[in-house]
CSV table of C-alpha atoms and ligand atoms in Angstrom, one decimal:
chain,number,residue,atom,x,y,z
A,7,MET,CA,35.4,204.3,50.2
A,8,THR,CA,33.6,204.1,53.7
A,9,ARG,CA,30.4,204.1,53.3
A,10,LEU,CA,28.3,206.9,55.0
A,11,PRO,CA,24.8,205.3,56.4
A,12,ILE,CA,22.0,207.7,55.4
A,13,PHE,CA,19.2,208.2,58.7
A,14,SER,CA,16.1,207.7,58.2
A,15,VAL,CA,13.5,210.2,57.9
A,16,ALA,CA,11.3,208.6,60.7
A,17,LEU,CA,14.3,209.2,62.8
A,18,LEU,CA,15.2,213.0,61.4
A,19,ALA,CA,11.4,213.2,62.1
A,20,ALA,CA,11.7,212.0,65.8
A,21,ILE,CA,14.6,214.1,66.1
A,22,SER,CA,13.1,217.4,65.3
A,23,VAL,CA,10.6,216.9,68.1
A,24,GLY,CA,13.2,216.4,70.8
A,25,ALA,CA,12.3,212.5,71.2
A,26,MET,CA,15.2,211.0,72.1
A,27,ALA,CA,16.4,209.0,68.4
A,28,GLN,CA,17.8,206.7,70.5
A,29,SER,CA,18.9,202.6,69.3
A,30,ALA,CA,18.9,200.2,72.5
A,31,SER,CA,21.6,200.2,74.3
A,32,THR,CA,24.2,197.8,73.4
A,33,VAL,CA,24.1,194.9,75.9
A,34,PRO,CA,27.0,192.1,76.3
A,35,SER,CA,25.6,188.3,75.3
A,36,ASP,CA,27.0,187.6,78.6
A,37,GLN,CA,24.3,190.6,80.3
A,38,ALA,CA,23.8,188.0,83.7
A,39,SER,CA,27.2,187.5,83.7
A,40,LEU,CA,27.5,191.7,84.6
A,41,GLN,CA,24.4,191.0,86.8
A,42,ALA,CA,26.0,188.5,89.0
A,43,LEU,CA,29.5,191.0,89.5
A,44,ALA,CA,27.4,193.9,90.6
A,45,SER,CA,26.2,191.9,93.9
A,46,ALA,CA,29.9,189.4,94.2
A,47,PRO,CA,31.6,191.4,96.7
A,48,SER,CA,31.7,190.0,99.4
A,49,GLU,CA,32.1,192.4,103.1
A,50,THR,CA,33.3,189.4,104.9
A,51,GLU,CA,36.3,190.1,102.4
A,52,LEU,CA,36.5,194.0,102.3
A,53,ARG,CA,36.0,193.8,106.9
A,54,ALA,CA,39.3,191.2,107.0
A,55,THR,CA,40.6,193.2,105.0
A,56,ILE,CA,40.9,196.4,106.3
A,57,THR,CA,40.4,194.1,110.0
A,58,LYS,CA,44.4,193.3,108.7
A,59,LEU,CA,45.5,196.8,107.6
A,60,VAL,CA,44.1,198.4,110.8
A,61,SER,CA,46.4,195.5,112.5
A,62,PHE,CA,49.5,196.8,111.7
A,63,GLY,CA,49.2,200.3,113.8
A,64,THR,CA,50.4,202.7,111.5
A,65,ARG,CA,51.7,202.6,107.7
A,66,HIS,CA,52.6,205.9,107.4
A,67,THR,CA,55.3,206.4,104.7
A,68,MET,CA,58.0,206.7,107.2
A,69,SER,CA,56.9,204.1,109.6
A,70,ASP,CA,58.8,200.6,110.5
A,71,THR,CA,60.2,198.9,107.2
A,72,THR,CA,61.2,195.9,108.6
A,73,SER,CA,59.3,194.9,111.1
A,74,LYS,CA,56.2,191.8,110.6
A,75,THR,CA,54.3,193.0,112.3
A,76,ARG,CA,53.7,196.8,112.5
A,77,GLY,CA,54.2,199.8,110.0
A,78,ILE,CA,54.1,200.2,106.1
A,79,GLY,CA,57.0,197.7,105.2
A,80,ALA,CA,54.6,195.3,107.1
A,81,ALA,CA,51.3,196.1,105.3
A,82,ARG,CA,53.4,195.6,101.9
A,83,GLN,CA,53.8,192.6,102.4
A,84,TRP,CA,50.8,191.7,103.4
A,85,VAL,CA,49.5,192.9,100.4
A,86,LYS,CA,51.7,192.1,97.9
A,87,ALA,CA,51.3,187.8,99.7
A,88,ARG,CA,47.7,188.8,99.3
A,89,PHE,CA,47.3,188.7,95.6
A,90,GLU,CA,50.4,185.9,95.3
A,91,ALA,CA,47.0,183.7,97.5
A,92,ILE,CA,44.5,185.6,94.5
A,93,SER,CA,47.0,184.6,91.6
A,94,ARG,CA,47.7,180.8,93.5
A,95,ASP,CA,43.4,180.7,92.6
A,96,CYS,CA,43.5,181.2,88.9
A,97,GLY,CA,46.4,179.5,88.0
A,98,GLY,CA,49.0,182.3,88.2
A,99,CYS,CA,47.4,184.5,86.2
A,100,ILE,CA,48.4,187.6,88.4
A,101,GLU,CA,52.1,188.5,88.6
A,102,VAL,CA,52.6,191.1,90.9
A,103,VAL,CA,55.4,194.3,90.9
A,104,THR,CA,56.9,196.4,93.1
A,105,PRO,CA,57.6,200.0,91.3
A,106,SER,CA,59.4,202.2,94.0
A,107,GLN,CA,61.7,205.7,93.9
A,108,THR,CA,63.4,207.0,97.0
A,109,PHE,CA,61.5,210.8,97.3
A,110,THR,CA,63.1,213.9,99.6
A,111,GLY,CA,60.7,216.5,99.8
A,112,LYS,CA,58.3,219.0,101.8
A,113,ARG,CA,56.9,216.2,104.0
A,114,LEU,CA,59.8,213.0,103.4
A,115,PRO,CA,62.9,215.1,105.1
A,116,THR,CA,65.2,212.5,104.4
A,117,PRO,CA,64.9,210.2,101.1
A,118,THR,CA,62.2,207.9,101.9
A,119,GLU,CA,61.8,205.0,99.5
A,120,VAL,CA,58.0,205.1,97.7
A,121,MET,CA,57.0,201.7,97.2
A,122,ASP,CA,53.6,200.5,95.5
A,123,ILE,CA,52.6,196.6,95.3
A,124,VAL,CA,50.9,195.9,92.1
A,125,ALA,CA,49.2,193.3,91.2
A,126,ILE,CA,48.9,193.4,87.0
A,127,LYS,CA,46.5,190.1,85.2
A,128,ARG,CA,47.5,190.6,81.7
A,129,GLY,CA,44.3,191.0,78.5
A,130,THR,CA,44.6,188.2,76.4
A,131,GLY,CA,43.6,190.3,73.4
A,132,ASP,CA,44.6,193.9,73.7
A,133,PRO,CA,47.2,193.7,76.5
A,134,ASN,CA,48.8,196.9,76.4
A,135,ARG,CA,45.4,198.5,76.4
A,136,VAL,CA,45.3,198.9,80.6
A,137,ILE,CA,42.5,199.9,83.1
A,138,VAL,CA,44.2,200.9,86.8
A,139,MET,CA,42.6,200.8,90.2
A,140,THR,CA,44.3,202.0,92.9
A,141,GLY,CA,44.3,202.9,96.8
A,142,HIS,CA,46.6,203.8,98.6
A,143,LEU,CA,48.4,202.2,102.0
A,144,ASP,CA,49.8,204.4,103.6
A,145,SER,CA,48.1,206.3,106.5
A,146,ARG,CA,48.7,209.4,109.5
A,147,VAL,CA,47.0,211.0,112.3
A,148,THR,CA,47.2,214.6,113.2
A,149,ASP,CA,50.7,215.3,112.4
A,150,VAL,CA,51.6,214.3,109.2
A,151,MET,CA,55.1,214.0,110.0
A,152,ASN,CA,53.9,211.6,113.0
A,153,SER,CA,55.3,208.3,111.7
A,154,LYS,CA,55.1,206.3,115.0
A,155,SER,CA,51.0,206.8,116.6
A,156,ASP,CA,48.8,204.5,115.8
A,157,ALA,CA,47.1,205.9,112.4
A,158,PRO,CA,44.1,203.2,111.4
A,159,GLY,CA,43.5,204.9,108.5
A,160,ALA,CA,40.9,202.1,108.4
A,161,ASN,CA,38.4,204.3,105.5
A,162,ASP,CA,41.3,206.7,104.4
A,163,ASP,CA,42.5,204.3,102.7
A,164,ALA,CA,42.5,200.9,104.1
A,165,SER,CA,38.5,200.9,102.2
A,166,GLY,CA,40.0,201.0,98.9
A,167,VAL,CA,42.6,199.7,99.1
A,168,ALA,CA,40.5,196.8,100.5
A,169,ALA,CA,38.4,197.8,97.4
A,170,LEU,CA,40.6,197.0,94.5
A,171,ILE,CA,41.9,193.4,96.5
A,172,GLU,CA,38.1,192.6,96.4
A,173,ALA,CA,37.6,193.5,92.7
A,174,SER,CA,41.0,191.4,91.9
A,175,ARG,CA,40.0,188.3,93.7
A,176,LEU,CA,36.4,188.7,91.4
A,177,LEU,CA,37.9,190.0,88.3
A,178,SER,CA,40.5,187.5,88.5
A,179,LYS,CA,37.7,184.5,87.3
A,180,ARG,CA,36.7,186.1,84.5
A,181,ASP,CA,38.5,186.5,81.0
A,182,ASN,CA,40.1,190.6,79.7
A,183,ARG,CA,40.8,191.3,76.8
A,184,ALA,CA,42.9,194.4,78.2
A,185,THR,CA,44.9,194.7,81.4
A,186,LEU,CA,43.6,194.9,84.8
A,187,VAL,CA,45.8,196.4,86.9
A,188,PHE,CA,45.0,196.5,90.8
A,189,ALA,CA,48.0,198.6,92.4
A,190,ALA,CA,47.9,199.5,97.0
A,191,LEU,CA,50.0,202.7,96.7
A,192,SER,CA,52.3,204.7,99.3
A,193,GLY,CA,52.8,207.7,99.6
A,194,GLU,CA,50.2,209.5,98.6
A,195,GLU,CA,49.9,211.3,102.3
A,196,GLN,CA,53.6,212.9,101.8
A,197,GLY,CA,52.5,214.5,98.5
A,198,LEU,CA,50.7,212.5,96.1
A,199,TYR,CA,54.2,210.0,96.0
A,200,GLY,CA,53.2,206.8,95.0
A,201,GLY,CA,50.7,207.9,92.3
A,202,LYS,CA,53.7,209.4,90.8
A,203,VAL,CA,55.9,205.5,91.5
A,204,LEU,CA,52.8,203.7,89.2
A,205,ALA,CA,52.4,206.6,87.1
A,206,ASP,CA,56.2,207.1,85.5
A,207,TYR,CA,55.9,202.9,85.7
A,208,ALA,CA,53.3,203.1,83.7
A,209,VAL,CA,55.1,205.5,81.1
A,210,ALA,CA,58.1,203.2,81.2
A,211,GLN,CA,56.1,199.9,80.1
A,212,GLY,CA,54.3,201.8,77.8
A,213,TRP,CA,51.2,200.9,78.9
A,214,GLN,CA,47.8,203.2,76.8
A,215,VAL,CA,46.0,203.9,80.3
A,216,GLU,CA,42.6,203.5,79.5
A,217,THR,CA,41.8,205.0,82.7
A,218,ASP,CA,42.9,205.0,86.5
A,219,LEU,CA,39.7,204.6,89.2
A,220,ASN,CA,41.7,205.9,92.2
A,221,ASN,CA,39.9,205.1,95.1
A,222,ASP,CA,40.5,206.9,98.7
A,223,ILE,CA,38.0,207.1,101.2
A,224,VAL,CA,35.1,204.5,100.4
A,225,GLY,CA,33.1,203.1,103.6
A,226,ASN,CA,31.8,205.5,105.4
A,227,SER,CA,28.0,206.4,104.5
A,228,ARG,CA,27.6,208.9,107.7
A,229,GLY,CA,28.5,212.9,107.1
A,230,GLN,CA,30.0,214.6,110.2
A,231,ASN,CA,27.1,216.6,109.7
A,232,GLY,CA,24.5,213.2,110.6
A,233,ALA,CA,24.0,213.1,106.9
A,234,ILE,CA,23.0,209.1,106.3
A,235,ASP,CA,23.9,208.1,102.5
A,236,ASN,CA,24.9,204.5,101.6
A,237,THR,CA,23.1,204.6,98.2
A,238,SER,CA,25.3,207.8,96.3
A,239,VAL,CA,29.4,207.3,95.6
A,240,ARG,CA,30.9,210.9,94.0
A,241,VAL,CA,32.4,210.5,90.8
A,242,PHE,CA,35.3,213.5,90.2
A,243,SER,CA,36.5,214.1,86.8
A,244,GLU,CA,38.8,217.2,85.5
A,245,GLY,CA,36.6,218.5,82.3
A,246,THR,CA,39.9,220.0,80.5
A,247,LYS,CA,43.1,218.5,80.0
A,248,SER,CA,45.5,218.8,83.2
A,249,ASN,CA,48.5,218.5,80.0
A,250,GLU,CA,46.7,221.0,77.6
A,251,THR,CA,48.6,222.9,75.9
A,252,ALA,CA,48.5,226.5,75.3
A,253,ALA,CA,46.7,225.7,71.2
A,254,GLN,CA,45.0,223.2,72.6
A,255,ALA,CA,43.1,225.5,75.0
A,256,THR,CA,42.7,228.1,72.1
A,257,ALA,CA,41.3,225.8,69.9
A,258,ARG,CA,38.8,224.4,72.7
A,259,SER,CA,37.5,227.6,74.3
A,260,TYR,CA,35.7,228.0,70.8
A,261,HIS,CA,34.8,225.0,69.7
A,262,GLY,CA,34.1,223.2,73.1
A,263,GLY,CA,35.3,220.4,74.6
A,264,GLU,CA,35.3,222.2,78.7
A,265,VAL,CA,33.2,219.1,79.8
A,266,ASP,CA,33.9,216.4,77.8
A,267,SER,CA,37.7,215.4,78.6
A,268,PRO,CA,38.4,211.2,79.0
A,269,SER,CA,38.1,211.1,82.5
A,270,ARG,CA,35.4,212.8,82.2
A,271,ASN,CA,33.5,210.7,79.6
A,272,MET,CA,35.0,207.7,82.3
A,273,ALA,CA,32.5,208.9,85.0
A,274,ARG,CA,29.8,209.1,82.7
A,275,TYR,CA,30.3,205.6,81.3
A,276,MET,CA,30.4,204.6,85.1
A,277,ALA,CA,27.2,206.5,85.8
A,278,SER,CA,25.8,204.2,82.8
A,279,LEU,CA,26.3,201.5,84.2
A,280,ALA,CA,25.2,201.8,88.3
A,281,ASP,CA,22.1,203.2,86.7
A,282,THR,CA,21.8,199.6,84.6
A,283,TYR,CA,23.3,197.4,86.7
A,284,LEU,CA,23.1,198.8,90.6
A,285,PRO,CA,19.9,199.8,91.4
A,286,ASP,CA,21.0,200.9,95.2
A,287,LEU,CA,24.5,202.9,94.0
A,288,ARG,CA,23.8,205.5,91.7
A,289,VAL,CA,27.1,207.9,90.4
A,290,HIS,CA,27.2,211.3,91.6
A,291,MET,CA,29.2,212.9,89.1
A,292,ILE,CA,31.3,216.1,90.1
A,293,TYR,CA,33.0,218.8,87.5
A,294,ARG,CA,36.2,218.7,89.4
A,295,THR,CA,39.5,216.9,89.9
A,296,ASP,CA,39.2,216.6,93.0
A,297,ARG,CA,37.2,217.9,96.0
A,298,TYR,CA,37.8,221.4,96.6
A,299,GLY,CA,41.8,222.3,98.0
A,300,ARG,CA,42.0,218.8,97.8
A,301,GLY,CA,44.2,216.0,96.3
A,302,GLY,CA,44.9,211.8,95.2
A,303,ASP,CA,46.9,209.9,93.6
A,304,GLN,CA,44.5,210.0,90.1
A,305,VAL,CA,46.1,213.4,90.2
A,306,PRO,CA,49.6,212.3,88.6
A,307,PHE,CA,48.0,210.1,86.3
A,308,LEU,CA,46.6,212.9,84.6
A,309,GLN,CA,49.9,215.2,84.5
A,310,ALA,CA,51.3,211.9,82.7
A,311,GLY,CA,48.8,212.5,80.0
A,312,PHE,CA,46.0,209.2,81.3
A,313,PRO,CA,42.4,210.1,82.1
A,314,ALA,CA,41.6,209.4,86.0
A,315,VAL,CA,38.7,209.6,87.9
A,316,ARG,CA,38.5,209.7,91.8
A,317,VAL,CA,35.6,207.8,93.7
A,318,THR,CA,35.2,208.8,97.4
A,319,GLU,CA,32.1,208.6,99.6
A,320,SER,CA,29.5,211.2,99.2
A,321,HIS,CA,29.4,212.7,103.1
A,322,GLU,CA,32.9,213.1,104.9
A,323,ASP,CA,33.5,213.0,108.6
A,324,TYR,CA,36.1,214.8,109.0
A,325,THR,CA,36.9,213.7,112.8
A,326,HIS,CA,37.5,210.0,110.8
A,327,GLN,CA,40.7,211.8,108.9
A,328,HIS,CA,43.5,212.2,109.9
A,329,GLN,CA,43.3,212.5,113.3
A,330,ASP,CA,45.1,211.6,116.3
A,331,LEU,CA,42.9,208.6,118.0
A,332,ARG,CA,41.3,210.7,121.4
A,333,THR,CA,38.1,211.5,122.6
A,334,GLY,CA,36.9,215.9,123.2
A,335,THR,CA,37.3,216.8,126.5
A,336,SER,CA,36.3,220.5,124.8
A,337,ASP,CA,32.6,222.2,125.2
A,338,GLU,CA,32.5,221.9,121.8
A,339,ASP,CA,33.8,218.6,121.2
A,340,ARG,CA,32.9,216.4,124.3
A,341,GLY,CA,32.8,213.5,124.0
A,342,VAL,CA,33.6,212.6,120.3
A,343,ARG,CA,35.3,210.3,119.2
A,344,TYR,CA,38.4,210.9,116.6
A,345,GLY,CA,39.9,208.6,114.2
A,346,ASP,CA,40.1,206.2,111.3
A,347,THR,CA,38.9,203.2,112.6
A,348,ILE,CA,37.2,200.3,111.9
A,349,ALA,CA,33.8,201.5,113.4
A,350,GLY,CA,33.2,204.5,110.8
A,351,VAL,CA,33.5,201.8,108.0
A,352,ASP,CA,29.5,200.9,106.4
A,353,PHE,CA,31.2,197.8,104.6
A,354,HIS,CA,27.3,197.1,102.9
A,355,TYR,CA,28.2,200.3,101.4
A,356,LEU,CA,32.0,199.7,100.6
A,357,ALA,CA,30.9,196.7,98.7
A,358,ARG,CA,28.3,198.8,96.3
A,359,VAL,CA,31.2,201.2,95.4
A,360,THR,CA,33.2,197.8,95.0
A,361,ALA,CA,30.8,196.6,92.7
A,362,LEU,CA,30.9,199.9,90.6
A,363,ASN,CA,34.7,199.8,89.8
A,364,THR,CA,34.3,196.3,89.2
A,365,LEU,CA,31.6,196.5,86.2
A,366,THR,CA,33.6,199.4,85.5
A,367,MET,CA,36.8,196.9,85.0
A,368,ALA,CA,35.5,194.4,83.5
A,369,SER,CA,33.4,196.1,80.8
A,370,LEU,CA,36.2,198.4,79.8
A,371,SER,CA,38.4,194.8,79.9
A,372,ARG,CA,36.0,193.3,76.9
A,373,ALA,CA,35.4,196.2,75.6
A,374,PRO,CA,37.3,197.5,71.9
A,375,ALA,CA,39.6,200.2,72.8
A,376,PRO,CA,38.0,203.9,72.4
A,377,PRO,CA,38.2,204.7,68.6
A,378,THR,CA,40.6,207.6,68.0
A,379,GLY,CA,41.2,210.6,65.2
A,380,VAL,CA,37.6,211.7,66.4
A,381,THR,CA,36.6,214.8,64.5
A,382,ILE,CA,33.6,215.9,63.0
A,383,GLU,CA,32.3,218.7,60.3
A,384,GLY,CA,29.1,220.4,59.2
A,385,ALA,CA,29.5,224.0,59.1
A,386,LEU,CA,26.8,225.7,57.2
A,387,ALA,CA,25.0,222.2,56.9
A,388,THR,CA,22.0,221.0,58.2
A,389,ASP,CA,23.5,217.6,58.6
A,390,THR,CA,26.6,216.6,61.0
A,391,THR,CA,29.5,213.9,59.7
A,392,VAL,CA,31.5,212.3,61.8
A,393,LYS,CA,34.9,210.6,61.3
A,394,TRP,CA,36.6,208.7,63.5
A,395,ASN,CA,39.6,206.0,63.1
A,396,LYS,CA,38.7,202.2,63.5
A,397,VAL,CA,40.4,200.0,66.2
A,398,ALA,CA,40.6,196.5,66.5
A,399,GLY,CA,38.4,194.2,68.4
A,400,ALA,CA,35.8,196.7,67.0
A,401,ALA,CA,32.0,194.9,65.2
A,402,ASP,CA,29.7,198.3,65.5
A,403,TYR,CA,30.3,201.9,66.7
A,404,ARG,CA,27.9,204.5,68.2
A,405,VAL,CA,27.7,207.8,67.6
A,406,HIS,CA,26.0,209.7,70.7
A,407,TRP,CA,24.9,213.2,71.2
A,408,ARG,CA,23.6,215.4,73.1
A,409,ASP,CA,21.9,219.2,74.5
A,410,THR,CA,25.1,221.0,74.9
A,411,THR,CA,24.2,221.9,78.4
A,412,ALA,CA,23.0,218.2,79.7
A,413,ALA,CA,25.3,215.8,81.7
A,414,GLN,CA,24.6,212.7,80.4
A,415,TRP,CA,24.4,211.2,76.5
A,416,GLN,CA,21.0,211.8,75.0
A,417,HIS,CA,21.0,210.0,72.2
A,418,GLN,CA,23.1,207.2,70.4
A,419,GLN,CA,22.4,205.5,67.2
A,420,SER,CA,24.7,202.0,66.1
A,421,ILE,CA,26.5,202.8,62.9
A,422,GLY,CA,28.0,199.5,61.8
A,423,ASP,CA,31.9,198.7,61.4
A,424,VAL,CA,32.1,201.8,59.4
A,425,GLY,CA,34.7,204.5,60.3
A,426,SER,CA,32.3,207.6,59.7
A,427,ALA,CA,28.5,208.8,59.8
A,428,VAL,CA,26.6,211.5,58.9
A,429,LEU,CA,24.0,212.6,60.8
A,430,LYS,CA,21.0,214.0,58.9
A,431,ASP,CA,19.3,217.3,60.0
A,432,VAL,CA,21.4,217.0,62.9
A,433,VAL,CA,23.0,220.7,62.9
A,434,ILE,CA,26.9,220.2,64.4
A,435,ASP,CA,26.5,223.8,66.3
A,436,ASP,CA,23.6,222.6,68.8
A,437,TRP,CA,25.1,219.1,69.4
A,438,PHE,CA,28.1,217.7,71.6
A,439,PHE,CA,28.8,214.7,69.3
A,440,GLY,CA,31.2,211.2,71.1
A,441,VAL,CA,31.5,208.1,69.4
A,442,SER,CA,32.3,204.7,71.2
A,443,SER,CA,33.5,201.3,69.7
A,444,VAL,CA,31.0,198.3,70.7
A,445,SER,CA,32.4,194.5,70.9
A,446,ALA,CA,30.8,191.4,68.6
A,447,ASP,CA,29.7,190.2,72.8
A,448,GLY,CA,28.7,194.3,73.4
A,449,TYR,CA,30.4,195.6,75.1
A,450,GLU,CA,31.3,199.7,74.6
A,451,SER,CA,34.1,201.1,75.2
A,452,PRO,CA,33.4,205.1,76.6
A,453,VAL,CA,32.6,208.1,74.6
A,454,VAL,CA,34.8,209.8,72.7
A,455,PHE,CA,34.5,213.9,72.5
A,456,PRO,CA,36.6,214.7,68.8
A,457,GLY,CA,39.4,216.4,68.6
A,458,ASP,CA,42.2,217.2,71.8
A,459,PRO,CA,40.6,217.7,74.2
A,460,GLY,CA,38.1,214.2,74.5
A,461,SER,CA,41.0,211.8,72.9
A,462,PHE,CA,41.6,208.8,75.0
A,463,THR,CA,45.3,208.9,73.3
A,464,ARG,CA,48.3,209.9,75.5
A,465,SER,CA,49.4,213.2,75.0
A,466,PRO,CA,52.6,212.9,76.7
A,467,ALA,CA,53.0,217.0,76.9
A,468,PRO,CA,55.0,218.3,79.7
A,469,ALA,CA,52.8,218.4,83.3
A,470,SER,CA,53.1,221.2,85.5
A,471,SER,CA,55.4,219.7,87.9
A,472,SER,CA,53.4,221.3,91.2
A,473,SER,CA,52.0,218.6,93.5
A,474,ALA,CA,47.9,219.4,94.2
A,475,PRO,CA,47.3,219.8,97.7
A,476,GLY,CA,47.7,217.0,99.7
A,477,HIS,CA,44.5,215.7,100.7
B,14,ZN,ZN1,43.8,209.0,101.2
């Protein structure tokens, strides 16, 4: 029989008057190491990576693959060598693989090999659980088919690639129970092909991908309208699962779950980490899969049934994206310098965004898997019962609840190493609920919303094959 903890009357009183019925947040026993990690990303390293990537002239997906100095091939080889150097510094802790597929499509008129450069740091406890960080190596100018002109792509998306290389360097020095994957993708501008290559690879390997943190355009702090903000970053997450079935949608539309996909709860997890460890960076959660009408490499992961978010700077400058290098000469834009050059990258800001990713990966990879099989019961009752399947590596579970219109989890209670809890006098109708798992050393998983809408377990329903719009 499972023990059902009954909450104290004092706690119930607190809830009934609307106070925060909250036990202390979990704190990892080595919290100091996370605090150190928060300030660890090096602007020097980030600048060196972007400078190198820009030096390849163009990294267009259809550019030269044989030159050692120009084109996507040279860039891929350099990233591979960089990961291998990081691995040598940690006694071979990182393995580098280069999955590829050949595609033909609207933006790839001839069959083109799209290759990802993927660094894998296997987990010591639960290696089949996988935390992924992605950015894309390829770049473009105004004409998406132009593979010859210089396309520095300093911010889009050398910034994301620099961030993931730096995260791999920092995390190579730490233990991880789950596997960490750092992937420089290609083919993004031609149709999100590199994301598909990696999502397919993950499925073929049987990886349980807990999230993909897709970093695309993360280094600029000055918007086209002059807005300057180096203290916030946008994290986009879908509300309902991309591959939800019609039956799941029907159940969800009745019982709730529109704003509690695992991707959304991953965004909440990142926002909480930023609140705790990054006083100079706020996560601005955006309740969308991506920016309006645009897409990114997180989309193929979502279509494959894996949780994923997109991380992007708060204020974009479109004169620096997908533009031929030139200076404006018309009455409207005289003197405007177009093009994605390194001058548009704020390295302090990029280091803060890198810290957010690094902390998220460090924390997730030390936490247990999120609980599975989460259910709630309590209709026609004044108590709510929450049940879940216990997971390996968990020493404690926490039940979370929030007002149905609240953006972030508001109340939480440590339950102990059990598989269910009864929340006395918490009426099921009035709150959204979730459960997280906690390791013996205090690392907490993301919160799992009950049922199919919130489950982190991959449901491999066939997703639409239509690509999202390129960005
Ligand atoms: Zn991009």
